[in-house]
Backbone as JSON, one array per atom type, in Angstrom:
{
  "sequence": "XXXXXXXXXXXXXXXXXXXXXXXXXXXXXXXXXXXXXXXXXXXXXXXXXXXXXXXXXXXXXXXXXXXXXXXXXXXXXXXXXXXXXXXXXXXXXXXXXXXXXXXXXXXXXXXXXXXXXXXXXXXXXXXXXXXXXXXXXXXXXXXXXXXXXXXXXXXXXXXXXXXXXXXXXXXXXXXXXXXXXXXXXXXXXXXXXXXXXXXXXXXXXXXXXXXXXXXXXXXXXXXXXXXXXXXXXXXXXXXXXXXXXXXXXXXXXXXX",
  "N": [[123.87, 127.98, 57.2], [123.82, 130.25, 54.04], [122.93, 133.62, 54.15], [121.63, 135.37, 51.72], [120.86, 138.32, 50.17], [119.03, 139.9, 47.21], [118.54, 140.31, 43.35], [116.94, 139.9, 40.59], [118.25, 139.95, 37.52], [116.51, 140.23, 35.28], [114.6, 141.87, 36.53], [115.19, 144.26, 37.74], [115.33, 145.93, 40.88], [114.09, 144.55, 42.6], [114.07, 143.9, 45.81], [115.16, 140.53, 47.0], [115.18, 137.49, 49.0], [117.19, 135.06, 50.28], [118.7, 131.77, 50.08], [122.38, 130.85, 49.64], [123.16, 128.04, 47.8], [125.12, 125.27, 46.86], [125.84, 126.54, 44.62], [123.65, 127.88, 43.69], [120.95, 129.95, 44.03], [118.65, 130.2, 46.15], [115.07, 130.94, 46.75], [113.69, 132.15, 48.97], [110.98, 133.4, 50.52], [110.72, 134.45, 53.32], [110.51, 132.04, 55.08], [108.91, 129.95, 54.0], [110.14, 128.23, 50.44], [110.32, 129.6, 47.14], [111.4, 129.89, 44.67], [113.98, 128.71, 42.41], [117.19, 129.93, 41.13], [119.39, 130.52, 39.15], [123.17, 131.55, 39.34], [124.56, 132.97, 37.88], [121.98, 134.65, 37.14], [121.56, 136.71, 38.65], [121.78, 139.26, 40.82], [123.87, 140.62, 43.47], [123.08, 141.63, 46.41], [123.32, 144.22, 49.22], [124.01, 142.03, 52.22], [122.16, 142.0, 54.42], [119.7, 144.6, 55.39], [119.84, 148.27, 55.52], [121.96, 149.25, 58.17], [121.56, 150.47, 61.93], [123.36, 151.69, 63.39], [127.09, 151.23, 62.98], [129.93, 149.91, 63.54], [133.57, 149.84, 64.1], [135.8, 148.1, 65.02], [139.0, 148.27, 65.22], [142.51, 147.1, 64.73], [144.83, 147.71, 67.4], [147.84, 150.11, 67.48], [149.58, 149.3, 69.43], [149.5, 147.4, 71.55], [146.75, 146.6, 74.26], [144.99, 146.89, 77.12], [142.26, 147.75, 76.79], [139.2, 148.22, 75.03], [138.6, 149.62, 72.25], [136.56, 151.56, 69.69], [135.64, 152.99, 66.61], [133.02, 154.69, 64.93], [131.41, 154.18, 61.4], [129.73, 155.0, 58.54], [126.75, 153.87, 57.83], [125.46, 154.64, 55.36], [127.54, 153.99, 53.76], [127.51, 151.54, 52.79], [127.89, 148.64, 50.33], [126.5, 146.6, 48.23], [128.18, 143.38, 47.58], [130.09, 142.85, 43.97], [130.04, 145.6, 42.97], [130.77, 148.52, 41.36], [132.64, 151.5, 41.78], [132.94, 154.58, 41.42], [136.3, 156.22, 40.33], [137.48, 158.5, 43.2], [137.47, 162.03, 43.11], [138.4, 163.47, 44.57], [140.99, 162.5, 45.98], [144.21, 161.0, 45.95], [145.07, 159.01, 46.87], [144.32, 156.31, 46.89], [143.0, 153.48, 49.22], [142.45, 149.95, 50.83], [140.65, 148.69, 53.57], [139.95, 145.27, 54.75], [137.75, 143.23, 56.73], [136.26, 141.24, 59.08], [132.69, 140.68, 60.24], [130.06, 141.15, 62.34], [126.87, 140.58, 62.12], [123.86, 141.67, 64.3], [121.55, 140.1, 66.4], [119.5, 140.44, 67.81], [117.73, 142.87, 69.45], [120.38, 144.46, 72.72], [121.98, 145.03, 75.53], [124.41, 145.59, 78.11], [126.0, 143.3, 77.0], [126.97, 139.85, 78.69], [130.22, 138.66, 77.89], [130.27, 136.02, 77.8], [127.86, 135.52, 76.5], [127.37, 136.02, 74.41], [127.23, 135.1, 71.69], [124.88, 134.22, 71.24], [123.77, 136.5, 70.61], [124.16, 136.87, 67.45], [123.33, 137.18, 64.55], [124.47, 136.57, 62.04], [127.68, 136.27, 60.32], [130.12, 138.04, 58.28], [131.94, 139.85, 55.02], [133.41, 143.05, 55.03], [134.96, 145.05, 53.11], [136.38, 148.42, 53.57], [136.78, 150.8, 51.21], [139.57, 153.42, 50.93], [140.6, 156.16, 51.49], [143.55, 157.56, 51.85], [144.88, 159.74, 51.85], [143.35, 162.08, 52.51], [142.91, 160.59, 55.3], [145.6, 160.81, 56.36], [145.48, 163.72, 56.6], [143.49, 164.14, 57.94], [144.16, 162.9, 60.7], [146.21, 164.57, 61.24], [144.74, 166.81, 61.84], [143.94, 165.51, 64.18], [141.38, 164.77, 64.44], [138.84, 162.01, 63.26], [138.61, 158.09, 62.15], [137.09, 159.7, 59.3], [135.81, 161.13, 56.63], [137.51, 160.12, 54.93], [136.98, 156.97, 55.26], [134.58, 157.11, 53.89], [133.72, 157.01, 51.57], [133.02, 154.31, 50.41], [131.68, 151.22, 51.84], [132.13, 147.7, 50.38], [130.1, 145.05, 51.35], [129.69, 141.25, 52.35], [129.64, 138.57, 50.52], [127.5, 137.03, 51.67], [125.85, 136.04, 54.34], [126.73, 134.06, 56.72], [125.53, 131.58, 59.04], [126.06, 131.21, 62.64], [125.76, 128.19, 63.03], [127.69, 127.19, 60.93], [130.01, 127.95, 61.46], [131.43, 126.14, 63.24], [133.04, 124.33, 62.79], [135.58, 125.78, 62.53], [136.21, 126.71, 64.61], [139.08, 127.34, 66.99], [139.78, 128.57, 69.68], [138.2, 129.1, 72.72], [138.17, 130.71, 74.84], [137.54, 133.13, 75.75], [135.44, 133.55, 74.58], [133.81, 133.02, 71.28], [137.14, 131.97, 68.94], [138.07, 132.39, 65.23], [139.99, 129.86, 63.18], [140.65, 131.07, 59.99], [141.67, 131.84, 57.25], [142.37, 134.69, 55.35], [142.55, 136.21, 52.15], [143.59, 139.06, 49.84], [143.36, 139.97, 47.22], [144.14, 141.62, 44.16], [142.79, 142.44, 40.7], [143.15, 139.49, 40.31], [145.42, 138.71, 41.5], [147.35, 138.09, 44.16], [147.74, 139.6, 47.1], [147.96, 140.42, 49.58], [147.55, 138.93, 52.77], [145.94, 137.32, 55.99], [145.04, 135.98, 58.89], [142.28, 135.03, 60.49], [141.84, 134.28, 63.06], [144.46, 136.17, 64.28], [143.12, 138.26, 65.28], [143.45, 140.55, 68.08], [141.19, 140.82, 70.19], [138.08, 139.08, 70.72], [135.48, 138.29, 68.59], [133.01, 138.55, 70.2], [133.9, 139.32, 72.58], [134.37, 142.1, 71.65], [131.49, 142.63, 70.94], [130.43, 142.35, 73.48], [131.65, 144.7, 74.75], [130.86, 146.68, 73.21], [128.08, 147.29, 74.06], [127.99, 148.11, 76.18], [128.13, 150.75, 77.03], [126.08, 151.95, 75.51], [122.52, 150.27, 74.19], [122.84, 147.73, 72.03], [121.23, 147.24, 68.92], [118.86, 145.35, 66.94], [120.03, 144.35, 63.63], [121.78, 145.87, 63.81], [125.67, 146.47, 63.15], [128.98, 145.48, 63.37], [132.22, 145.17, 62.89], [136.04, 144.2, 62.61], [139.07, 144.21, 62.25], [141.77, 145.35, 60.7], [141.71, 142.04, 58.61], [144.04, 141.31, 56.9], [147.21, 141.67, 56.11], [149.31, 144.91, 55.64], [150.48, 144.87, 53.31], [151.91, 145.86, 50.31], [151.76, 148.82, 49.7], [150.76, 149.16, 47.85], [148.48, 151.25, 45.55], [145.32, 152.08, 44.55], [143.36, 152.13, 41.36], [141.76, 153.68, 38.33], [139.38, 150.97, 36.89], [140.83, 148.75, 38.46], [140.48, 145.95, 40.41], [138.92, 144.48, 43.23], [139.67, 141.5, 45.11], [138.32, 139.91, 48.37], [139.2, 137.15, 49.99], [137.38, 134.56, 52.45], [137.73, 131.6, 53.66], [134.42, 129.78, 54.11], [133.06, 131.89, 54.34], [133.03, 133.34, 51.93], [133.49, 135.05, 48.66], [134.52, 138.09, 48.51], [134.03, 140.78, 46.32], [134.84, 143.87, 44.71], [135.11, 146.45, 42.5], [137.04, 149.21, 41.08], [136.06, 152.07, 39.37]],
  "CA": [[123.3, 128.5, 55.95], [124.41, 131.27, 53.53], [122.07, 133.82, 53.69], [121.6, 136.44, 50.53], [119.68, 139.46, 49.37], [119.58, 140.12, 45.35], [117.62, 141.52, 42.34], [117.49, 139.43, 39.62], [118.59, 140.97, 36.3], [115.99, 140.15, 34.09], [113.45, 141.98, 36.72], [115.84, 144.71, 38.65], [114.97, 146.87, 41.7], [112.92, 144.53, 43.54], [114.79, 142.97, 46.18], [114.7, 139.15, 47.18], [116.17, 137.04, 49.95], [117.1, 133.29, 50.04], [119.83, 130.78, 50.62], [123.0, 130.2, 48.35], [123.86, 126.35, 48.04], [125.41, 124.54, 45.74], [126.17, 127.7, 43.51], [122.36, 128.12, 42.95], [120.25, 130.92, 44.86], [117.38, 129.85, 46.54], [114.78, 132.31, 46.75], [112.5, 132.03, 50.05], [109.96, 134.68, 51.37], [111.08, 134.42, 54.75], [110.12, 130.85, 55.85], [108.58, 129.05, 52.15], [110.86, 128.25, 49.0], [109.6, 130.64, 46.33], [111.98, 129.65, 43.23], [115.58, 128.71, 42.14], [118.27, 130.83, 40.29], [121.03, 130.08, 38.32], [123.9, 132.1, 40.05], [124.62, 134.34, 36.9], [121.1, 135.4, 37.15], [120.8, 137.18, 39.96], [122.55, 140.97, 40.75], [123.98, 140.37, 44.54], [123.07, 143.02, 46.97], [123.79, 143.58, 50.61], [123.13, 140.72, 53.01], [121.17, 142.95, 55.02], [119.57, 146.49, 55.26], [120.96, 149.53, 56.28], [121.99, 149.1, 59.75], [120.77, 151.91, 62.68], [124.74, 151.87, 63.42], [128.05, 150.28, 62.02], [130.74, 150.3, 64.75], [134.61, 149.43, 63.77], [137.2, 147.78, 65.85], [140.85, 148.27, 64.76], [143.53, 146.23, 65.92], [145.28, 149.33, 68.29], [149.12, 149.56, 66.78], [150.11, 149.32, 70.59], [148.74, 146.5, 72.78], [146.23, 147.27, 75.39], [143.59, 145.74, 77.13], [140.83, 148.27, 76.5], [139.11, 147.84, 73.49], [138.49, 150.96, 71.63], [135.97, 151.62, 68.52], [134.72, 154.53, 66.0], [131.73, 154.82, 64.04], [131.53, 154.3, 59.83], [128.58, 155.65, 57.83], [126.35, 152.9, 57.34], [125.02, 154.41, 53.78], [127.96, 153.44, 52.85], [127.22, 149.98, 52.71], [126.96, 148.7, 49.01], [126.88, 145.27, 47.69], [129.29, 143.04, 46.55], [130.27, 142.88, 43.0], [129.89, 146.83, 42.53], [131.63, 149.12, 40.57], [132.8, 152.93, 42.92], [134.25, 155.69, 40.71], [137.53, 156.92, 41.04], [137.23, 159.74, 43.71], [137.97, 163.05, 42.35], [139.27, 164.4, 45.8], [141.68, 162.2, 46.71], [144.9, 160.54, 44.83], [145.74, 157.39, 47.22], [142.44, 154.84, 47.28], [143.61, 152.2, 49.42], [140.85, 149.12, 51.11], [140.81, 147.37, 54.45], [139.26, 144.17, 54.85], [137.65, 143.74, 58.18], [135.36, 140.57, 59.04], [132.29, 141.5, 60.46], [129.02, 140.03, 62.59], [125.53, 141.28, 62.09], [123.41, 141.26, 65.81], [120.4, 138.93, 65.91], [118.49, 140.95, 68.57], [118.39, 144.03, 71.14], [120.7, 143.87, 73.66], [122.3, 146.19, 76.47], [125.75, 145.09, 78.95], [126.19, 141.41, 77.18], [128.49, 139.76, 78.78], [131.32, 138.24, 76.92], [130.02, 134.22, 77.17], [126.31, 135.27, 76.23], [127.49, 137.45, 73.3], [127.21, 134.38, 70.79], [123.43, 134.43, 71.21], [123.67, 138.3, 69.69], [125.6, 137.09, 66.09], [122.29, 136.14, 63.38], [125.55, 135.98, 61.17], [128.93, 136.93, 59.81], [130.25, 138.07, 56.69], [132.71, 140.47, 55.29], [133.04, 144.36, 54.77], [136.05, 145.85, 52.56], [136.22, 149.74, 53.31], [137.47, 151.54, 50.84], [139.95, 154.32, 52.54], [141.35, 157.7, 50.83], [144.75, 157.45, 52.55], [145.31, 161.15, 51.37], [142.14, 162.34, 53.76], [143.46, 160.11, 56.53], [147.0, 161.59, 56.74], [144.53, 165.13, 56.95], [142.05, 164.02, 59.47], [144.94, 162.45, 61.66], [147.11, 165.79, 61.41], [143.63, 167.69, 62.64], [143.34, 165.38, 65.39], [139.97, 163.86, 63.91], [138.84, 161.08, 61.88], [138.36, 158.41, 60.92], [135.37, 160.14, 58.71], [135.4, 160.85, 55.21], [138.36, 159.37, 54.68], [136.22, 155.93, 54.99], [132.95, 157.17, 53.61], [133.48, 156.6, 50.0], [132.04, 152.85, 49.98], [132.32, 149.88, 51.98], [131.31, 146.34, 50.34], [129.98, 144.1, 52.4], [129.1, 140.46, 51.6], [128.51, 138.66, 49.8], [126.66, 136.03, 51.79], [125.74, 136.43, 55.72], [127.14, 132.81, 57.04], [124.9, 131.27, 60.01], [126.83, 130.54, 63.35], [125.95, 126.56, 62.86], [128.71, 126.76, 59.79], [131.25, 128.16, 61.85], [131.88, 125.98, 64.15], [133.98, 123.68, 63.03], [136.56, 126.45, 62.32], [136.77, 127.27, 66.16], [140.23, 126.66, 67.33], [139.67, 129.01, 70.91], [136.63, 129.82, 73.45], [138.45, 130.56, 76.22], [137.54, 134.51, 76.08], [134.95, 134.17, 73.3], [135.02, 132.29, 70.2], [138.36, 132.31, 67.88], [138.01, 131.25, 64.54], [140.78, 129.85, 62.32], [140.27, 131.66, 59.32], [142.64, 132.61, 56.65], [142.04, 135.95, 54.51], [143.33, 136.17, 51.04], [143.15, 140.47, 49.15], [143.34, 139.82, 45.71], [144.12, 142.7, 43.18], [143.36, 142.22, 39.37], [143.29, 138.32, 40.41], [147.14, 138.64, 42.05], [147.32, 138.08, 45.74], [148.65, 141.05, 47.3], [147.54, 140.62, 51.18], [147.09, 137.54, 53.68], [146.27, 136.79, 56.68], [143.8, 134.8, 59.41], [141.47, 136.23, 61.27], [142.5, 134.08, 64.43], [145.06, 136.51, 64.74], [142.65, 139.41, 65.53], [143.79, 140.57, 69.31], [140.02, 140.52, 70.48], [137.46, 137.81, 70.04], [134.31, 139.03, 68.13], [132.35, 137.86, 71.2], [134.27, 140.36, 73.17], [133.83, 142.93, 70.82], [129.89, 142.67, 71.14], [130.29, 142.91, 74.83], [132.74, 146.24, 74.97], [130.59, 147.57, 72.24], [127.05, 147.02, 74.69], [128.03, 148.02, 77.95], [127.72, 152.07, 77.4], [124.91, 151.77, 74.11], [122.08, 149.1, 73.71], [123.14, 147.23, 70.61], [119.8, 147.24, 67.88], [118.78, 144.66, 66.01], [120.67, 144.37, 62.36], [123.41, 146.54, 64.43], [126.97, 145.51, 62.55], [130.33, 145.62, 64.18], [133.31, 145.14, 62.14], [136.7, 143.74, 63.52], [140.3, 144.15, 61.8], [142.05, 144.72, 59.57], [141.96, 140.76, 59.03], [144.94, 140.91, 56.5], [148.45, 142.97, 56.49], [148.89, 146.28, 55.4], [150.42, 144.86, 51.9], [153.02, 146.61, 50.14], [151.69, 150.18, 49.57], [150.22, 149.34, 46.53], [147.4, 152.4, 46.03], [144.17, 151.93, 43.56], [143.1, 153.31, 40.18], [140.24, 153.28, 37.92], [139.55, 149.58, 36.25], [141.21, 147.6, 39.38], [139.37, 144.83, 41.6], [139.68, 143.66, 44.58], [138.78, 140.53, 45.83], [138.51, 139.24, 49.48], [138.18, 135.56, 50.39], [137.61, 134.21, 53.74], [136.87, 130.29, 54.11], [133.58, 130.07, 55.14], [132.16, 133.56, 54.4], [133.06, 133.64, 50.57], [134.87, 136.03, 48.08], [134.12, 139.97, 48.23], [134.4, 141.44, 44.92], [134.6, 144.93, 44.62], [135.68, 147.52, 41.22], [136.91, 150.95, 40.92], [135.49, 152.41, 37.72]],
  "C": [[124.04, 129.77, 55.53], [123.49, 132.49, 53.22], [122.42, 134.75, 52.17], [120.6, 137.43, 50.28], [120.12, 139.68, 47.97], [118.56, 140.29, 44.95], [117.49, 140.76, 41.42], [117.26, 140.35, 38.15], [117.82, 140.65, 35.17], [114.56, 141.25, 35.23], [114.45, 143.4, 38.12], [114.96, 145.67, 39.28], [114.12, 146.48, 42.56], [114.22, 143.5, 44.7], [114.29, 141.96, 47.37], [115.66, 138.5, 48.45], [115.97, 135.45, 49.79], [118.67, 133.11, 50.39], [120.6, 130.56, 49.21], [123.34, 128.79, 48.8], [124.06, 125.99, 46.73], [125.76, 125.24, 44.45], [124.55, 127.99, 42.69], [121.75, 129.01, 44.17], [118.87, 130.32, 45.14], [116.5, 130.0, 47.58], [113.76, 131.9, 47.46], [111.73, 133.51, 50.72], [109.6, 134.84, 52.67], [111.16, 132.75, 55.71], [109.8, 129.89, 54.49], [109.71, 129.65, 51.12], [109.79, 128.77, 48.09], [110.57, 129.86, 44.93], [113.51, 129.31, 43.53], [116.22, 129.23, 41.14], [119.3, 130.82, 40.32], [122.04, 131.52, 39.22], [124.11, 133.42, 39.31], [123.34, 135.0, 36.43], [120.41, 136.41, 37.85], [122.79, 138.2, 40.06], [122.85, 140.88, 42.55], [123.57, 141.6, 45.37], [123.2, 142.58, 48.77], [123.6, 142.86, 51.69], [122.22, 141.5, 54.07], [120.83, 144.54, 55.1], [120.28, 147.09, 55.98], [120.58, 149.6, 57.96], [122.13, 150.49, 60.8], [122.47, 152.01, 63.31], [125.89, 150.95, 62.73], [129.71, 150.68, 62.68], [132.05, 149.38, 64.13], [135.29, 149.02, 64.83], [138.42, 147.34, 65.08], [141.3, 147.86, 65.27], [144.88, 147.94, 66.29], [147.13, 149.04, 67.74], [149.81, 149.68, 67.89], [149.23, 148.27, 71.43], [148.05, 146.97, 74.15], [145.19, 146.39, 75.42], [141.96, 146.32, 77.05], [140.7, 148.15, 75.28], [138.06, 149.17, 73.12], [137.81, 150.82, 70.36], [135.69, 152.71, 68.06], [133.71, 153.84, 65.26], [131.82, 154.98, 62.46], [129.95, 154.85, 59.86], [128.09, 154.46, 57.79], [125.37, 153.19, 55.73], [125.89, 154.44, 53.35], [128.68, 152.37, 52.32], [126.42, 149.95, 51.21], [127.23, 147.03, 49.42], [127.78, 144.9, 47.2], [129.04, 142.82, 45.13], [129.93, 144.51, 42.55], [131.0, 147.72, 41.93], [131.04, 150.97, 41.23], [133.98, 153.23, 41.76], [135.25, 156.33, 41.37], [137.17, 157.81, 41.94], [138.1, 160.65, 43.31], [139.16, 163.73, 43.01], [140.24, 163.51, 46.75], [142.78, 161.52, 45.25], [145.62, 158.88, 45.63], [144.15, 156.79, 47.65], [143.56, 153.09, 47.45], [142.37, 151.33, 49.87], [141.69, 148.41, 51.98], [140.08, 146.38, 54.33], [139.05, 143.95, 55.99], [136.4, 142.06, 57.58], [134.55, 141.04, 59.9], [130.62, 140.52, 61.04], [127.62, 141.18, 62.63], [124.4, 140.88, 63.36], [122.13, 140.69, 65.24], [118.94, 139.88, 66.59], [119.11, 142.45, 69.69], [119.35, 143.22, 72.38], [121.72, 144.99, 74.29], [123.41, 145.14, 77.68], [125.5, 143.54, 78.49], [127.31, 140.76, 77.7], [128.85, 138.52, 77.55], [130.25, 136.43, 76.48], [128.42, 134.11, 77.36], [126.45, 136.23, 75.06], [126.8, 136.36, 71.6], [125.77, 134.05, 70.5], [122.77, 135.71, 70.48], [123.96, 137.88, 68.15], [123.7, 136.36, 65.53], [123.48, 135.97, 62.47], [126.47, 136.49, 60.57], [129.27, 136.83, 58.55], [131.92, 139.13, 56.41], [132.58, 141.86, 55.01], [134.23, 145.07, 54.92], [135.61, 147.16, 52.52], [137.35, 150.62, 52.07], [138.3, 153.07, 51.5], [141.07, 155.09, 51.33], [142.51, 158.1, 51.8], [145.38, 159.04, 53.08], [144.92, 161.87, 53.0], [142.5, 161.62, 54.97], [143.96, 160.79, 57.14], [146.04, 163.38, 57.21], [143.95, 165.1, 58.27], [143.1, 163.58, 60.78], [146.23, 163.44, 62.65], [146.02, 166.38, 62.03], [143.12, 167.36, 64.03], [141.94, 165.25, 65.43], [140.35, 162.48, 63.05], [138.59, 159.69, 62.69], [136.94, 158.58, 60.54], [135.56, 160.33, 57.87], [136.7, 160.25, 54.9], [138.08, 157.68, 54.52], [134.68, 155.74, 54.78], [133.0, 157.24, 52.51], [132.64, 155.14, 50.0], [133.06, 151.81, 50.77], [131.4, 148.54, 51.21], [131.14, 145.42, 51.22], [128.86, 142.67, 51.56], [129.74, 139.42, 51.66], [127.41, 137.74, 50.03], [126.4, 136.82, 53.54], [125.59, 135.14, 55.92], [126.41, 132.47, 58.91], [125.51, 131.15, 61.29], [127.01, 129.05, 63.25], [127.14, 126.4, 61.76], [129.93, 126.86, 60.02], [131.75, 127.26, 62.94], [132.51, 124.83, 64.04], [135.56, 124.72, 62.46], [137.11, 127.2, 63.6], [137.68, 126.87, 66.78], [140.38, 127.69, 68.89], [138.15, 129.2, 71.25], [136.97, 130.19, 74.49], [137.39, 132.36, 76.87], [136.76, 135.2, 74.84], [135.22, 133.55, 71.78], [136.02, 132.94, 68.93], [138.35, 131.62, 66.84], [139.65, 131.16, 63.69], [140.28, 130.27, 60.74], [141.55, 132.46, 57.92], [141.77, 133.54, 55.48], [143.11, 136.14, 53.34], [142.76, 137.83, 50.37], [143.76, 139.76, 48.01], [143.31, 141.65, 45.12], [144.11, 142.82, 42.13], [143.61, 140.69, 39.75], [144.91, 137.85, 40.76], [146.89, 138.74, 43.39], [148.48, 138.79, 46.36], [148.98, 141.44, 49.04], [147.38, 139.46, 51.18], [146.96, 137.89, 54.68], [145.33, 136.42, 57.31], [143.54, 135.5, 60.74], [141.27, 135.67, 63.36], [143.77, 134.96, 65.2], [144.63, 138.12, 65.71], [142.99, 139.49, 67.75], [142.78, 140.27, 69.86], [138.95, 139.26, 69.99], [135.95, 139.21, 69.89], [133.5, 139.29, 69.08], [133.18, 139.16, 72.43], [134.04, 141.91, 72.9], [132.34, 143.36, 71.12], [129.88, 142.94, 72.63], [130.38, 143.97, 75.13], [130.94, 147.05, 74.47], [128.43, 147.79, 73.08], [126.84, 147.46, 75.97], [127.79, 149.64, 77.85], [126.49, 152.38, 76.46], [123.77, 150.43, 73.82], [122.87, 148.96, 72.32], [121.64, 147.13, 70.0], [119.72, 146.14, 67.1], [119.46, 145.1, 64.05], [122.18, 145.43, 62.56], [125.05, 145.58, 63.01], [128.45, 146.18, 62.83], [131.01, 144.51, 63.36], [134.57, 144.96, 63.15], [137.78, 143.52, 62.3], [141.19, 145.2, 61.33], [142.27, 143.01, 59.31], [143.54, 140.31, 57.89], [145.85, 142.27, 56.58], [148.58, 143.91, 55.5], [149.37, 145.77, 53.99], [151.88, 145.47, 51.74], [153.24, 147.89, 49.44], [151.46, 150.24, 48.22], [148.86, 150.39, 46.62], [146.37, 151.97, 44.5], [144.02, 152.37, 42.35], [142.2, 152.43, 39.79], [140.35, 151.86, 37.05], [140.1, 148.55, 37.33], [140.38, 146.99, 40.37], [139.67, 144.29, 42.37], [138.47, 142.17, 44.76], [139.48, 140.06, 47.13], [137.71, 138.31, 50.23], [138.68, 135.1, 51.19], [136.8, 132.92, 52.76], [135.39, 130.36, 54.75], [132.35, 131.28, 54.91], [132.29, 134.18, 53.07], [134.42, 134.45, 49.91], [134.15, 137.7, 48.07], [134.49, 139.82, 47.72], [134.27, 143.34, 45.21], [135.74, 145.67, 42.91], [135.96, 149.45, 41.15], [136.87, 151.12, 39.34], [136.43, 153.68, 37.23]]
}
C-alpha cells in the first residue's frame, strides 16, 4: 500500500490519512473507508508526523566498514509539493536526495536479519543544503547543522514493505533493492542513480543506528545520497525539483 496524509483544499488545516491507488486518495480513519478524492483535490502533506529523531547515513567518501551517522532537525520536515523561499543567508542552495524508512515500533540492539520487522514503510526525503554554510561548518570542524536545516521534503507517499519486494535483487546482509533515482530540475534530468548502489543495506542501517540508542516509534533514518552529485548546478528562486524513485513516487519540491 501507499500510505498518505493530506488536507483537502476546499476544507484546509485539518489533516486526513488514507491510501493512494489508482491516482485517487482514499480517505480511511485508521481501519474504515471514510470517502474518495480526486487527486487534484487534496493538498499532500507529510506521510507521517514529526518524528522524536531523524538520523542520516551518508555514503563515507572513503570505504569503511563502520557505519557512521549525524542527526537532521526533524521540524524540518515539510511536505511534498511545497514551495521554500530563497534563503537570504546563503548564495549556493543545492538538494540531496536520500531514500528513507520510517520504524514501525520501539526497538533497542536489532540485529541486522530482524531489522525488516522495524520498517512500517519507506519513502523519500530531499534535503535542501546551503553549500555556502557547509564549506563554513566543515572549515570549523562542525556540521552538518544549519547548513541542512532550511527544509527537507519528504514523501510523497510512505510505500508498505509488501510492495517492495519484488524489487529485491540482494538479502545476503539485509535487503537490497534495485531501484533507480531520477533529480529532475525545471522537468530536465540533471542527476541519476539506483539506490542498490548504496554501500549499506537499510536493514543494516537500522541495526548500527539501535545498538547505542533505542530506536522510537515513527523514528526515520535516511540513507544516501541515492543519486550523483550532478554537475554543480546551484538553485534559485522559481526552480523545482523533482525526485522519482520506482516504487516510492515523485518528490516535488519549489524554491519561491
Amino acid at each position: 500500500m501507499k500510505l498518505c496524509r493530506f488536507e483537502l483544499k476546499s476544507n484546509p488545516g485539518e489533516i486526513r490519512s488514507g491510501i493512494v491507488y489508482n491516482g485517487k486518495v482514499y480517505e480511511t480513519d485508521g481501519s474504515e473507508p471514510v470517502a474518495i478524492h480526486e487527486a487534484d483535490a487534496v493538498r499532500p502533506l507529510a506521510p507521517t508526523g514529526t518524528p522524536s529523531s531523524l538520523r542520516v547515513f551518508r555514503t563515507p567518501e572513503e570505504p569503511t566498514e563502520d557505519l557512521f551517522y549525524t542527526y537532521a532537525n526533524p521540524n524540518s520536515l515539510i511536505g511534498a509539493s511545497q514551495i521554500v523561499p530563497e534563503p537570504e543567508y546563503s548564495g549556493a542552495l543545492d538538494f540531496e536526495a536520500f531514500i528513507a524508512v520510517v520504524i514501525a515500533s520501539d526497538g533497542h540492539k536489532i540485529p541486522v536479519e530482524e531489522a525488516d520487522g522495524y520498517i512500517l514503510g519507506y519513502t523519500l526525503v530531499n534535503f535542501l543544503v546551503t553549500r555556502d554554510v557547509e564549506r563554513a561548518e566543515k572549515a570549523a570542524g562542525m556540521g552538518p547543522g544549519r547548513s541542512y536545516d532550511l527544509a527537507a521534503a519528504i514523501g510523497p507517499v510512505l510505500t508498505t514493505p509488501d510492495e517492495m519486494e519484488e524489487v529485491i535483487v540482494d538479502s545476503d546482509d539485509g535487503r537490497r533493492f534495485k531501484l533507480t533515482a531520477v533529480a529532475r530540475i525545471n522537468g530536465v534530468e540533471r542527476r541519476r542513480g539506483d539506490v542498490e548502489d548504496l554501500p549499506y543495506t537499510l536493514d543494516k542501517m537500522i541495526s548500527a543506528a539501535s545498538e547505542s540508542c533505542p530506536l522510537r516509534t515513527g523514528d526515520i533514518i535516511c540513507a544516501g545520497p541515492i543519486t550523483d552529485p550532478g554537475d554543480g548546478i546551484l538553485l534559485s528562486s522559481g526552480d523545482e525539483i523533482q525526485i522519482a524513485v520506482e516504487k516510492l513516487g515523485t518528490l516535488a519540491l519549489k524554491i519561491g
